[in-house]
mmCIF file of C-alpha atoms in Angstrom:
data_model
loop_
_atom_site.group_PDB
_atom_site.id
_atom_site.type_symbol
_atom_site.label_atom_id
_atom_site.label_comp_id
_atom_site.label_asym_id
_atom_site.label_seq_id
_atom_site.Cartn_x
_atom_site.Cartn_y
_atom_site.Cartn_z
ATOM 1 C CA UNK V 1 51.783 -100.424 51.293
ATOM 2 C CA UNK V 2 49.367 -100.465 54.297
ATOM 3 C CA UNK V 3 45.950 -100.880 54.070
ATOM 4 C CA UNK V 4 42.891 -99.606 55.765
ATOM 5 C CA UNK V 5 40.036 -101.510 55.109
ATOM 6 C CA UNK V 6 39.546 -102.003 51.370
ATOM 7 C CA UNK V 7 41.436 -98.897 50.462
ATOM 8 C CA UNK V 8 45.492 -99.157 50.303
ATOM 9 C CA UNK V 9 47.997 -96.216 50.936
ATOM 10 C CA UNK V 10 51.304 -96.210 49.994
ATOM 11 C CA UNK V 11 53.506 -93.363 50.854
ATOM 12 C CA UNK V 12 55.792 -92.590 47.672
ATOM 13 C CA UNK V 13 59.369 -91.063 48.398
ATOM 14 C CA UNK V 14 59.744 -88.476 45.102
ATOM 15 C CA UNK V 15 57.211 -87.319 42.942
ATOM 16 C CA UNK V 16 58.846 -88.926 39.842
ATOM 17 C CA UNK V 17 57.705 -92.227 41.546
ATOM 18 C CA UNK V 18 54.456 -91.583 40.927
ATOM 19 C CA UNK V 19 52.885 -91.474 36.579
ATOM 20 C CA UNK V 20 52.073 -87.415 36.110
ATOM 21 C CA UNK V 21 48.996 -88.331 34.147
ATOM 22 C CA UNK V 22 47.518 -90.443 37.017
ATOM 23 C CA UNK V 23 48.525 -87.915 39.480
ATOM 24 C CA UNK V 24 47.299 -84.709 37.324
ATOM 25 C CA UNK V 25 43.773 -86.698 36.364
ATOM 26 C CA UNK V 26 42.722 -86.128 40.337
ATOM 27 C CA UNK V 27 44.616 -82.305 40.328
ATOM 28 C CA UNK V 28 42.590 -81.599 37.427
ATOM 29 C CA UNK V 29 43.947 -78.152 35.361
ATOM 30 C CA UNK V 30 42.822 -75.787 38.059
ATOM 31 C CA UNK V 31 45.382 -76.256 40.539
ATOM 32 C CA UNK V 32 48.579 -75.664 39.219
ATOM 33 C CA UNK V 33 50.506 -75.979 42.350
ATOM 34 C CA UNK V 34 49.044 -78.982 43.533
ATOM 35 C CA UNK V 35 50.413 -80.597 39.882
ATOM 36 C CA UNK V 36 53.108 -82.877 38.992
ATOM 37 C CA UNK V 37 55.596 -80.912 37.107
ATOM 38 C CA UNK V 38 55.228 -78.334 40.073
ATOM 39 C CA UNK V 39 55.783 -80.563 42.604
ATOM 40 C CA UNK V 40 58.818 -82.261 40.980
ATOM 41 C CA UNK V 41 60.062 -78.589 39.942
ATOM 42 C CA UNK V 42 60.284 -78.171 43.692
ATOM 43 C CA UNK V 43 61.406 -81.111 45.330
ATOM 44 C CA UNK V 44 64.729 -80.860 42.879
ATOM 45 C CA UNK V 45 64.857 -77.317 44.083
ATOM 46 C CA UNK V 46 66.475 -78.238 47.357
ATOM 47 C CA UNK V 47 64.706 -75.552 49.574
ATOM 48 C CA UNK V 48 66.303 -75.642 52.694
ATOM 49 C CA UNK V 49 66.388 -79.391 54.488
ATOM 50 C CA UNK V 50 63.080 -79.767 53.101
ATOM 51 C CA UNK V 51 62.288 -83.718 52.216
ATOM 52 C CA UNK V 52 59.308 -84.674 50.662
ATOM 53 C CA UNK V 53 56.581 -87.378 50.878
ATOM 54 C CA UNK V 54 53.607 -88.483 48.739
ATOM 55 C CA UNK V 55 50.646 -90.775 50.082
ATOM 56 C CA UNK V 56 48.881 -92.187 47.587
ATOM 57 C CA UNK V 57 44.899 -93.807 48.389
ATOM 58 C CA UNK V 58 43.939 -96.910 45.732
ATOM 59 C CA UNK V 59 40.991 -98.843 46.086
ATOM 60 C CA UNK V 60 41.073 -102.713 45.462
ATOM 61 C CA UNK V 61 41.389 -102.361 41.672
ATOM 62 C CA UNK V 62 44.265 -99.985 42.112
ATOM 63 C CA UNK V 63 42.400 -97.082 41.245
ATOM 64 C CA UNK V 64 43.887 -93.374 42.584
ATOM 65 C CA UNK V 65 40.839 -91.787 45.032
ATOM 66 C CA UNK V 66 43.362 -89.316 46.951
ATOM 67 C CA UNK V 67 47.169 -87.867 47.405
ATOM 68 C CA UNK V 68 48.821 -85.347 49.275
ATOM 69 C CA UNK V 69 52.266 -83.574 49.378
ATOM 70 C CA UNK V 70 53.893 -83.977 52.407
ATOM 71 C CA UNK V 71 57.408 -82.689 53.556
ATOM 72 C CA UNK V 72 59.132 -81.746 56.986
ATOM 73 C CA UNK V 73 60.838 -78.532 56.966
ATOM 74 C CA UNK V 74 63.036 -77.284 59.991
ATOM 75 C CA UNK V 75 61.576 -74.043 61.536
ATOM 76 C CA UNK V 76 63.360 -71.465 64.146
ATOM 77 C CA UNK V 77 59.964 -70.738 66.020
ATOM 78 C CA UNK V 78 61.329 -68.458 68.569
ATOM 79 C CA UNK V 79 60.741 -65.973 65.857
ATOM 80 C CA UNK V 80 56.864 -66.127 66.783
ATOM 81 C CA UNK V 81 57.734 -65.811 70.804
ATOM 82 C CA UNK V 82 56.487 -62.864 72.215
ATOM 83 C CA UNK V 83 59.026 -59.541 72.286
ATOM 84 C CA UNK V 84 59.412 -60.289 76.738
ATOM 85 C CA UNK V 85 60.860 -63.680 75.837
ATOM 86 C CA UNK V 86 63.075 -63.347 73.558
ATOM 87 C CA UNK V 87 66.085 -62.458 75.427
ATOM 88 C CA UNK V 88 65.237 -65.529 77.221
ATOM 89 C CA UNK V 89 65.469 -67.466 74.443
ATOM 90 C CA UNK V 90 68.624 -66.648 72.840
ATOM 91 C CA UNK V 91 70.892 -66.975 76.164
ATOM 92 C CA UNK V 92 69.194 -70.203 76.187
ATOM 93 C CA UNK V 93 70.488 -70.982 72.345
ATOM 94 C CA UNK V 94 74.071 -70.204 74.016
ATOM 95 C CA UNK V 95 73.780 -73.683 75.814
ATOM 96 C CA UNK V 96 71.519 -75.299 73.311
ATOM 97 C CA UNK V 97 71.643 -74.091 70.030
ATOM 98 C CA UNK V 98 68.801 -76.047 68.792
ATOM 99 C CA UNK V 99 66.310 -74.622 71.062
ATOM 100 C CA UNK V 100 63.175 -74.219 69.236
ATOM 101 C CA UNK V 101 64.761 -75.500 66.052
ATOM 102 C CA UNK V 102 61.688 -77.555 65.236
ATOM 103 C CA UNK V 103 61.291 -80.294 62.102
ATOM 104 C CA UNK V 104 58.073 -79.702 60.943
ATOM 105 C CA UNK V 105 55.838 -81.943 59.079
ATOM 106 C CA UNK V 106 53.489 -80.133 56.929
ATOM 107 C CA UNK V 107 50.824 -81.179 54.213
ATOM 108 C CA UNK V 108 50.373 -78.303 51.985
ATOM 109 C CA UNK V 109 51.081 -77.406 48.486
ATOM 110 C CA UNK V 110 54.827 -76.606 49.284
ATOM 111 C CA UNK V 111 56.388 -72.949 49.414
ATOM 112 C CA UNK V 112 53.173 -71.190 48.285
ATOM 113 C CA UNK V 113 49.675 -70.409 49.791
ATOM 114 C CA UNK V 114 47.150 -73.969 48.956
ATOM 115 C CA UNK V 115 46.344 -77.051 50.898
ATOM 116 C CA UNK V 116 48.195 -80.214 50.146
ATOM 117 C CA UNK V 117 45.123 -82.512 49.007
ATOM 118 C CA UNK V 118 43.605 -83.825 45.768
ATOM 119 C CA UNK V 119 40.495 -86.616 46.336
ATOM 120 C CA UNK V 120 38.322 -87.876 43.258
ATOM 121 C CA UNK V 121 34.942 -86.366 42.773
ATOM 122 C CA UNK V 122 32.494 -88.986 43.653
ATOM 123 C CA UNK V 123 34.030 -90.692 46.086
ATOM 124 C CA UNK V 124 33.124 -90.359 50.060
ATOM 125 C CA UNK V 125 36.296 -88.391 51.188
ATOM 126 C CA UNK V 126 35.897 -89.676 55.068
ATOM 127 C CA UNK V 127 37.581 -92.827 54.519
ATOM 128 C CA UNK V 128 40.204 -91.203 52.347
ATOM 129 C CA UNK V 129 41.391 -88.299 54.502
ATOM 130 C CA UNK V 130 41.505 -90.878 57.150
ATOM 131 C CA UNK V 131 43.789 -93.186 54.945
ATOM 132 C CA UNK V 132 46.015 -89.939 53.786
ATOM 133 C CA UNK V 133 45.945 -88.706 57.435
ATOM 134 C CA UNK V 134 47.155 -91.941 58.887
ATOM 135 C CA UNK V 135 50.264 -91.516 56.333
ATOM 136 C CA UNK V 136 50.923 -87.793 57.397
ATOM 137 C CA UNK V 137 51.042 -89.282 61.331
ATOM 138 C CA UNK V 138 53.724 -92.315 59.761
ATOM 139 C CA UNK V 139 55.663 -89.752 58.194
ATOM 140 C CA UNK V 140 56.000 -87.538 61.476
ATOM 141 C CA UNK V 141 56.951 -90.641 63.641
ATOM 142 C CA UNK V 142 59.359 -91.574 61.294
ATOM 143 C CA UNK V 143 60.829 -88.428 60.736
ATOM 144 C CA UNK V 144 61.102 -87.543 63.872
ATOM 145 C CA UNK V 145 58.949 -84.214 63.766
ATOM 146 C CA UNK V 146 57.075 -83.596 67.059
ATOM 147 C CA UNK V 147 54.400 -81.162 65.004
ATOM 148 C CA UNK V 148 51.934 -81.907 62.313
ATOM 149 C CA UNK V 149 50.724 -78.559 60.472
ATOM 150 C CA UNK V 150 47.792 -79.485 57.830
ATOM 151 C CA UNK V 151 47.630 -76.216 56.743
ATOM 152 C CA UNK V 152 46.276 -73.475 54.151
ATOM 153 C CA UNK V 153 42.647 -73.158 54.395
ATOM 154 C CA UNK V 154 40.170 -70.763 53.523
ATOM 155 C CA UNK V 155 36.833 -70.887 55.088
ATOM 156 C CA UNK V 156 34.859 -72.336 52.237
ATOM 157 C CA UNK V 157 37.256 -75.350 52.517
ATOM 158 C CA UNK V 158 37.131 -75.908 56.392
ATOM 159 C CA UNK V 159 34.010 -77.814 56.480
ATOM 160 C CA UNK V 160 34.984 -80.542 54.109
ATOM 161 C CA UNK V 161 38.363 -81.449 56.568
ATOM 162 C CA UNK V 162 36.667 -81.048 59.918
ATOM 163 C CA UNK V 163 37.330 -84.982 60.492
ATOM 164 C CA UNK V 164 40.754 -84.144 61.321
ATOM 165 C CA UNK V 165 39.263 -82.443 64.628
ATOM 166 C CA UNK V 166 38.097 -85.839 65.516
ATOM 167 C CA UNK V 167 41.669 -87.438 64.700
ATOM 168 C CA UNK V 168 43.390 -84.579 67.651
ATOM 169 C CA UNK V 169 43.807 -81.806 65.736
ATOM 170 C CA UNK V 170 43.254 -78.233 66.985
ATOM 171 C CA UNK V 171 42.346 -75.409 64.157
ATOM 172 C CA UNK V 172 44.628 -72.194 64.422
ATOM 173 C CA UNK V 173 43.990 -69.450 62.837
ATOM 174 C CA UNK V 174 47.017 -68.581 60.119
ATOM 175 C CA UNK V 175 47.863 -64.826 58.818
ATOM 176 C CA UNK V 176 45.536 -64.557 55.740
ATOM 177 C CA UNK V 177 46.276 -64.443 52.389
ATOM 178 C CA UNK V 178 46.057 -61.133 49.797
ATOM 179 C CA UNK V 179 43.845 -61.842 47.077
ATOM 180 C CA UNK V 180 41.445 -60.369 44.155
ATOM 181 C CA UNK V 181 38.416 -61.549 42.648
ATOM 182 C CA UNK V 182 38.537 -60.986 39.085
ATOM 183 C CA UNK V 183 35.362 -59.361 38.101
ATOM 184 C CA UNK V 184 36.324 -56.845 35.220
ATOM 185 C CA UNK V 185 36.968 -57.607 31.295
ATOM 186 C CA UNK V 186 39.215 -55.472 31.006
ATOM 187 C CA UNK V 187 42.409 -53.423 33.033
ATOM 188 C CA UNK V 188 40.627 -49.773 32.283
ATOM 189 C CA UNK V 189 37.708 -51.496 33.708
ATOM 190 C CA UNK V 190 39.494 -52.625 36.845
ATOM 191 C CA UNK V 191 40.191 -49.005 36.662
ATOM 192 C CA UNK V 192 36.993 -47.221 36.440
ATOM 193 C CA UNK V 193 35.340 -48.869 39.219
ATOM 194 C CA UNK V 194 38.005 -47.716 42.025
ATOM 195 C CA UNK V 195 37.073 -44.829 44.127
ATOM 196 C CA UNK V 196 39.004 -41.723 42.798
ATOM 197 C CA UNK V 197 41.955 -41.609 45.501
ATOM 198 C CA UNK V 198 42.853 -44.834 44.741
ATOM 199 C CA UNK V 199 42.719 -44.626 41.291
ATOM 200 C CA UNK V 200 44.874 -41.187 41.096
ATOM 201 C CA UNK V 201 47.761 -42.936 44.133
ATOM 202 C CA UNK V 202 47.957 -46.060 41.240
ATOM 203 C CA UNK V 203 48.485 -43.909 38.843
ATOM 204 C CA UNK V 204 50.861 -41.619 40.453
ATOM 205 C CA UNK V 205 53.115 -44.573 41.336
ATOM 206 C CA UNK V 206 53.411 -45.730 37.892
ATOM 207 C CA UNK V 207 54.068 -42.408 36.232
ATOM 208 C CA UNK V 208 57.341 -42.016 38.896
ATOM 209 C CA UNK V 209 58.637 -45.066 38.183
ATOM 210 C CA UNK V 210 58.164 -44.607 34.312
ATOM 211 C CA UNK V 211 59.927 -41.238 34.775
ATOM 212 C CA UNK V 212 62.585 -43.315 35.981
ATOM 213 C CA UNK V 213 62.548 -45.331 32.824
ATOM 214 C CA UNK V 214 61.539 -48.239 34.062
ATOM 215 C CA UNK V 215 59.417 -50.849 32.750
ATOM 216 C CA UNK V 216 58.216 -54.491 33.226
ATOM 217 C CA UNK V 217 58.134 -57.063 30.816
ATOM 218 C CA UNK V 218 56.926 -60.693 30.869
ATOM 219 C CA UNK V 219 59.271 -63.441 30.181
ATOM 220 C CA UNK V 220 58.264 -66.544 29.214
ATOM 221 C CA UNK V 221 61.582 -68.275 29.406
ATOM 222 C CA UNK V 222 63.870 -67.060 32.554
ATOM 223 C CA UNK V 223 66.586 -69.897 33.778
ATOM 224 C CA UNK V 224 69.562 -67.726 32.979
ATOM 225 C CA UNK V 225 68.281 -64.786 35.375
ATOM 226 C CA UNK V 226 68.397 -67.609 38.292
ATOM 227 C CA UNK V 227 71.199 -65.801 39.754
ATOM 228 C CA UNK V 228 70.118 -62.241 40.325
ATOM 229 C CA UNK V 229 66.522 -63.063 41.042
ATOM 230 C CA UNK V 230 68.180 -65.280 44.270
ATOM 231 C CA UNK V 231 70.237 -62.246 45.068
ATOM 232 C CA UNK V 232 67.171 -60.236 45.024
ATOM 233 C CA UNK V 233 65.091 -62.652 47.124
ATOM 234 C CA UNK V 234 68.263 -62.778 49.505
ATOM 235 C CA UNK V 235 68.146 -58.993 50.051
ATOM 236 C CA UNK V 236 63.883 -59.021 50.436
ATOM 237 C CA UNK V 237 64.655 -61.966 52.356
ATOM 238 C CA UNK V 238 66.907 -59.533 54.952
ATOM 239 C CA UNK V 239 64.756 -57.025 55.043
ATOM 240 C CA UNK V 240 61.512 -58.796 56.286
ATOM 241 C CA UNK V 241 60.133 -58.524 59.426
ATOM 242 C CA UNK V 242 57.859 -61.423 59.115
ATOM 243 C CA UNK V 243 58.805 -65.078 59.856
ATOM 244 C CA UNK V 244 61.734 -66.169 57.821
ATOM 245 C CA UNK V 245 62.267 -69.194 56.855
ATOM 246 C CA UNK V 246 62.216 -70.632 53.069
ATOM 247 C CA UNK V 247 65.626 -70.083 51.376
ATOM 248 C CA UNK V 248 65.339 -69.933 47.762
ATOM 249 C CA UNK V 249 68.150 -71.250 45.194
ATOM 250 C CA UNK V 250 68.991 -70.668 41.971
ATOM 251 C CA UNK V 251 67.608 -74.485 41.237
ATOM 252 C CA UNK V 252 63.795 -72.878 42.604
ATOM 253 C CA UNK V 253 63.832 -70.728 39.359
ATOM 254 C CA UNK V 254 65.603 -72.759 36.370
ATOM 255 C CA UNK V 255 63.092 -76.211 37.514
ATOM 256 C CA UNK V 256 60.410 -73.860 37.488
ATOM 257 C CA UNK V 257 61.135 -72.187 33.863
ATOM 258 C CA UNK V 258 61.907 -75.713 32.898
ATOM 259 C CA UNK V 259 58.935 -78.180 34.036
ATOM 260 C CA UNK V 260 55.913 -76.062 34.008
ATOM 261 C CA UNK V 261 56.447 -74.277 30.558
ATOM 262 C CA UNK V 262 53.766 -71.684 29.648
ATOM 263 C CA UNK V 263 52.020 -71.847 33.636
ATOM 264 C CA UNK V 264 55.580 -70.128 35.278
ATOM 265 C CA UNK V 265 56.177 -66.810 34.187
ATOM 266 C CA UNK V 266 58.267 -63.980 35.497
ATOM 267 C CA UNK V 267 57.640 -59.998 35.811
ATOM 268 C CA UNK V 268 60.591 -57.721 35.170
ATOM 269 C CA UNK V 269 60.988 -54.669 36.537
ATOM 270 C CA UNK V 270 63.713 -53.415 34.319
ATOM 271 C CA UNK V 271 65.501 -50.140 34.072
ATOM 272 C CA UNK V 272 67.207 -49.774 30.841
ATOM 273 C CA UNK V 273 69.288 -53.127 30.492
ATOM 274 C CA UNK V 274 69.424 -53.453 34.432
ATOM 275 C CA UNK V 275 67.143 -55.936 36.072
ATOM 276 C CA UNK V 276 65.903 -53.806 39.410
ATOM 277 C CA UNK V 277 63.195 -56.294 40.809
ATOM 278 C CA UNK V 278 61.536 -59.395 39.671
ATOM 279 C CA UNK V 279 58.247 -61.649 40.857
ATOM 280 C CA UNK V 280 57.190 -65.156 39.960
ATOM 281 C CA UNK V 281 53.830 -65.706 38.760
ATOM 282 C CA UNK V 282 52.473 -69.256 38.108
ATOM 283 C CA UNK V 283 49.145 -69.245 36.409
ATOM 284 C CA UNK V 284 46.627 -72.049 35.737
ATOM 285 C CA UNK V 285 42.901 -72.120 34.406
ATOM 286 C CA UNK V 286 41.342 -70.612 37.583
ATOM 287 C CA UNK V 287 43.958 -68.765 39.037
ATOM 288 C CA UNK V 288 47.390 -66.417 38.553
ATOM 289 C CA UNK V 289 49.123 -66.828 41.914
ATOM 290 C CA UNK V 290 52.508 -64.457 43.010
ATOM 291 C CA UNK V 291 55.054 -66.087 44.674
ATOM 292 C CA UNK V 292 58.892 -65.018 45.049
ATOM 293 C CA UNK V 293 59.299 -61.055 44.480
ATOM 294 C CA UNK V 294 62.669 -59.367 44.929
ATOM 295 C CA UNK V 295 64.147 -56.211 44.249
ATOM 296 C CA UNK V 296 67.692 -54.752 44.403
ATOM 297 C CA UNK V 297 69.231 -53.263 47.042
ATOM 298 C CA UNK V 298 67.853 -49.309 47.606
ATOM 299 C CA UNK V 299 65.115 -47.484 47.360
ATOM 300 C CA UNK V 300 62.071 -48.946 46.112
ATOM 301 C CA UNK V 301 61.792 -46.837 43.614
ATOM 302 C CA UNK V 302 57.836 -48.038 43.232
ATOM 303 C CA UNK V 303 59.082 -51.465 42.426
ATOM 304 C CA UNK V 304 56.721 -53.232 44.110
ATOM 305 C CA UNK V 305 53.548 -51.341 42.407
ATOM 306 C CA UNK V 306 54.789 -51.584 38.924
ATOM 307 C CA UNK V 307 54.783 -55.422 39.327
ATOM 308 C CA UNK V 308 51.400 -55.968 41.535
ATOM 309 C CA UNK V 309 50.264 -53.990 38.840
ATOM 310 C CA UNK V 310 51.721 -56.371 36.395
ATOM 311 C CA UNK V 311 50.561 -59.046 37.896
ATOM 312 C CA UNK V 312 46.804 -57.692 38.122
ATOM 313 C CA UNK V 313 46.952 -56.478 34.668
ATOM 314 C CA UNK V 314 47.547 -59.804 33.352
ATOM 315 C CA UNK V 315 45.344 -61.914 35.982
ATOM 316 C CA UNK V 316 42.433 -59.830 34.229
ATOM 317 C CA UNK V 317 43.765 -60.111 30.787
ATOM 318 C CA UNK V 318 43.478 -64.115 31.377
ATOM 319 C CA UNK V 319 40.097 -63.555 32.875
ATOM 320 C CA UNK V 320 41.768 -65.422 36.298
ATOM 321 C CA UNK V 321 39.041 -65.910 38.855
ATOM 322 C CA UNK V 322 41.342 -65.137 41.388
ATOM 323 C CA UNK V 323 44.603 -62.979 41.625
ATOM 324 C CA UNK V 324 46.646 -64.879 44.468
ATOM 325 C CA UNK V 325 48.966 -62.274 46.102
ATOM 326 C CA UNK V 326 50.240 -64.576 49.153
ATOM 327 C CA UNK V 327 51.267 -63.451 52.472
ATOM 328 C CA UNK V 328 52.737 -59.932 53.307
ATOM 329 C CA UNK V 329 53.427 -56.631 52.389
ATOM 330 C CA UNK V 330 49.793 -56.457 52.699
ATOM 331 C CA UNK V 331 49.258 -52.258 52.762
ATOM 332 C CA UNK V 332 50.627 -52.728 49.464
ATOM 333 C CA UNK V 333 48.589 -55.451 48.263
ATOM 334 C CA UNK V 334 45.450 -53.731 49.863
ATOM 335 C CA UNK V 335 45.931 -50.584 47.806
ATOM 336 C CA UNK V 336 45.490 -52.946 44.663
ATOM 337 C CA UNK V 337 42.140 -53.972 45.594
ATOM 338 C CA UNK V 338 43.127 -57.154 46.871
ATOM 339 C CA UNK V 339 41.116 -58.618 50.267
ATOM 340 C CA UNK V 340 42.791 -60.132 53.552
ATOM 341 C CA UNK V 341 41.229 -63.783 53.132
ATOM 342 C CA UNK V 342 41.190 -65.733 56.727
ATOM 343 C CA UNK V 343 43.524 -68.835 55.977
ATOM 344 C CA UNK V 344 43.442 -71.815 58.180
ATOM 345 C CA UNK V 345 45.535 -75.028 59.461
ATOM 346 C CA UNK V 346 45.056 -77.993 61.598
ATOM 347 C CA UNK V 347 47.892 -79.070 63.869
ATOM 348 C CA UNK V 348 49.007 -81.769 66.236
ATOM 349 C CA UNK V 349 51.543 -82.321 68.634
ATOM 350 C CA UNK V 350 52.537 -83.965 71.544
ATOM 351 C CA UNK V 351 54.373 -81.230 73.365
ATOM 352 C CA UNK V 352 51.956 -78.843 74.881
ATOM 353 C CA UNK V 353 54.779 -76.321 74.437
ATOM 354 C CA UNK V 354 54.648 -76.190 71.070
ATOM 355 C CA UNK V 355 50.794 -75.944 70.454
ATOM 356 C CA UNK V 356 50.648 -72.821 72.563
ATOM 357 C CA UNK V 357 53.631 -71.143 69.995
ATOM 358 C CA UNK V 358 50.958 -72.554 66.633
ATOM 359 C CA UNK V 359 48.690 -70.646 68.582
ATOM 360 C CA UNK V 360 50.926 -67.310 68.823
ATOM 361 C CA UNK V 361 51.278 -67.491 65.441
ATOM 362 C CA UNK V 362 48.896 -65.209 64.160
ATOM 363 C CA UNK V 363 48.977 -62.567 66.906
ATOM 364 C CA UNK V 364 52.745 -62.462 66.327
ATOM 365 C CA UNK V 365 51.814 -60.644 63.038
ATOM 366 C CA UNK V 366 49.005 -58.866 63.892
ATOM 367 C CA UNK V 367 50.289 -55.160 64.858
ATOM 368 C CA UNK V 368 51.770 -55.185 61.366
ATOM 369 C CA UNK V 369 48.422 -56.513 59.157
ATOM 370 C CA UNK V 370 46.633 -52.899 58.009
ATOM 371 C CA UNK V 371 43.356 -52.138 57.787
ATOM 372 C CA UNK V 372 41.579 -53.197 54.513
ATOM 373 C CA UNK V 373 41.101 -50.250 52.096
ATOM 374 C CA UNK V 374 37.814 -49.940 50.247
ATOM 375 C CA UNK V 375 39.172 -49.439 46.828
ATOM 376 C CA UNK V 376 36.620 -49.942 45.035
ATOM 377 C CA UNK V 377 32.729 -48.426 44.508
ATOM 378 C CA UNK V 378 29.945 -49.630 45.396
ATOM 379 C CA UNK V 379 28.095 -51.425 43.941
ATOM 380 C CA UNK V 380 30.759 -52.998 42.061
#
């Protein structure tokens, strides 16, 4: 335990370290991925060589006023490097296979789209993010990671972490995240208020894949289909022309069925008895948020409508505020009605090498980000 002035911060090696009630009090039951059971869920998970991290800020009486999840992650960033040096870099890798094989150290709600922190109302958060800060730093030198990446953003939250500038952090802009504002009570509302094209293409899509007899179901319980939903990640893992890097396992899927209970459910695209495509929702009392999707090998058969639909059917059927579609396939997502939301990170490093490649980051992507579609009316 260190301490920084009167507050103490002690940096927790596993979640299960750490009481879920005092943890969850500060998380509150509008952040599901920021929780206990869904951190624990997937630091057992072993994603990748991912290792994880928790600082913990207490005041004198031993009271909890902030955490984080922390966790270094080793990333292949000659993926972002523009198309010229490419080339370069893989005759380099011939010599030096590691070359830009980078261990990251990131603070963020891990393997979805959320910053990292939880701080108790009422409390100045200066001090705090300075404590949890000062951990994120230990961890890096300790680890060994060259680059900090406090990341996941949106613009309403930038103003209340703009210390970190002061502590020698540069903001980057990240590739923004797909996502919906609930704001009908019902689906056929949803519906109603898009503009006719959009409406007819939705509907279109789901009459050819019903022709096909297929249909999606919700399932509440979903450890025995760990198997084919990795194989199905695997192959929309191949296919993607984004930044690869998280490696899902068969673990991901049974700890998430198993800890969080009714707040992980899974979409099933199904065609007769055989499973064709799958997605992971987790849901929570503000928002439903999409994470893995997969699909078997083929065409797409509409796969990937018939579960955004899903998804946005039952986002509005909880009366979500927010349907969180993530990163990519965002022509797709667009089509749905969801918005391209500007996302955010802080970073740090001390090779100047490496904070010009954060800054590529975003432009690496941007020939394949689409133009937003006005799906909707107006006025809504």
């Amino acid at each position: 335990m260190v301490a920084v002035g009167e507050l103490r911060v002690e940096i927790f090696r596993s979640i299960v370290e750490l009481d879920a009630g005092h943890w969850d009090e500060l998380v509150g039951t509008r952040v599901v991925i920021r929780s206990h059971a869904y951190l624990r869920a997937i630091e057992a998970a072993g994603v990748n060589d991912c290792r994880y991290f928790y600082p913990v800020v207490t005041d004198a009486a031993g009271r909890m006023l902030g955490h984080c999840c922390v966790y270094t992650i080793t990333t292949d960033l000659a993926q972002i490097l523009p198309a010229a040096l490419a080339p370069i870099a893989r005759l380099i890798r011939k010599r030096w296979p590691g070359f830009l094989q980078v261990k990251i150290t990131e603070c963020a709600s891990p393997h979805v789209i959320g910053h990292g922190f939880s701080l108790r109302e009422g409390v100045p958060r200066g001090p705090v993010l300075k404590a949890l800060e000062s951990a994120i730093a230990r961890i890096a030198r300790e680890e060994g990671s060259p680059l900090v990446v406090i990341r996941d953003f949106r613009t309403d939250e930038l103003a209340g972490f703009s210390s970190l500038a002061a502590r020698g952090y540069q903001r980057v802009s990240s590739l923004p995240q797909a996502r919906i504002r609930v704001r009908w009570r019902s689906y056929e509302e949803y519906l109603a208020a898009m503009r006719s094209r959009y409406r007819k293409d939705l509907r279109r899509r789901l009459r050819r894949a019903a022709a096909q007899g297929q249909d999606v179901r919700v399932a509440t319980a979903f450890g025995d289909l760990a198997p084919r939903c990795v194989a199905q990640v695997h192959l929309a893992y191949e296919r993607s022309r984004g930044i690869k890097r998280e490696v899902l396992g068969s673990a991901y899927y049974r700890n998430l069925d198993a800890a969080l209970g009714e707040h992980s459910l899974l979409l099933l695209a199904e065609r007769g008895e055989r499973l064709m495509g799958h997605g992971m929702v987790l849901v929570d009392d503000a928002h439903m948020v999409a994470t893995s999707f997969g699909r078997e090998a083929g065409p797409a058969g509409d796969i990937w409508f018939q579960l955004l639909d899903a998804a946005v059917r039952m986002g509005i059927e909880r009366q979500s505020e927010y349907i969180n579609l993530g990163l990519g396939s965002y022509e797709a997502k667009s089509l749905m009605g969801a918005e391209l939301e500007p996302l955010y990170c802080w970073c740090r490093s001390r090779f100047a090498l490496l904070n010009w490649l954060m800054k590529l980051v975003p432009r690496a992507m941007e020939p394949t980000l689409p133009r937003v579609h006005r799906v909707f009316r107006s006025p809504e």
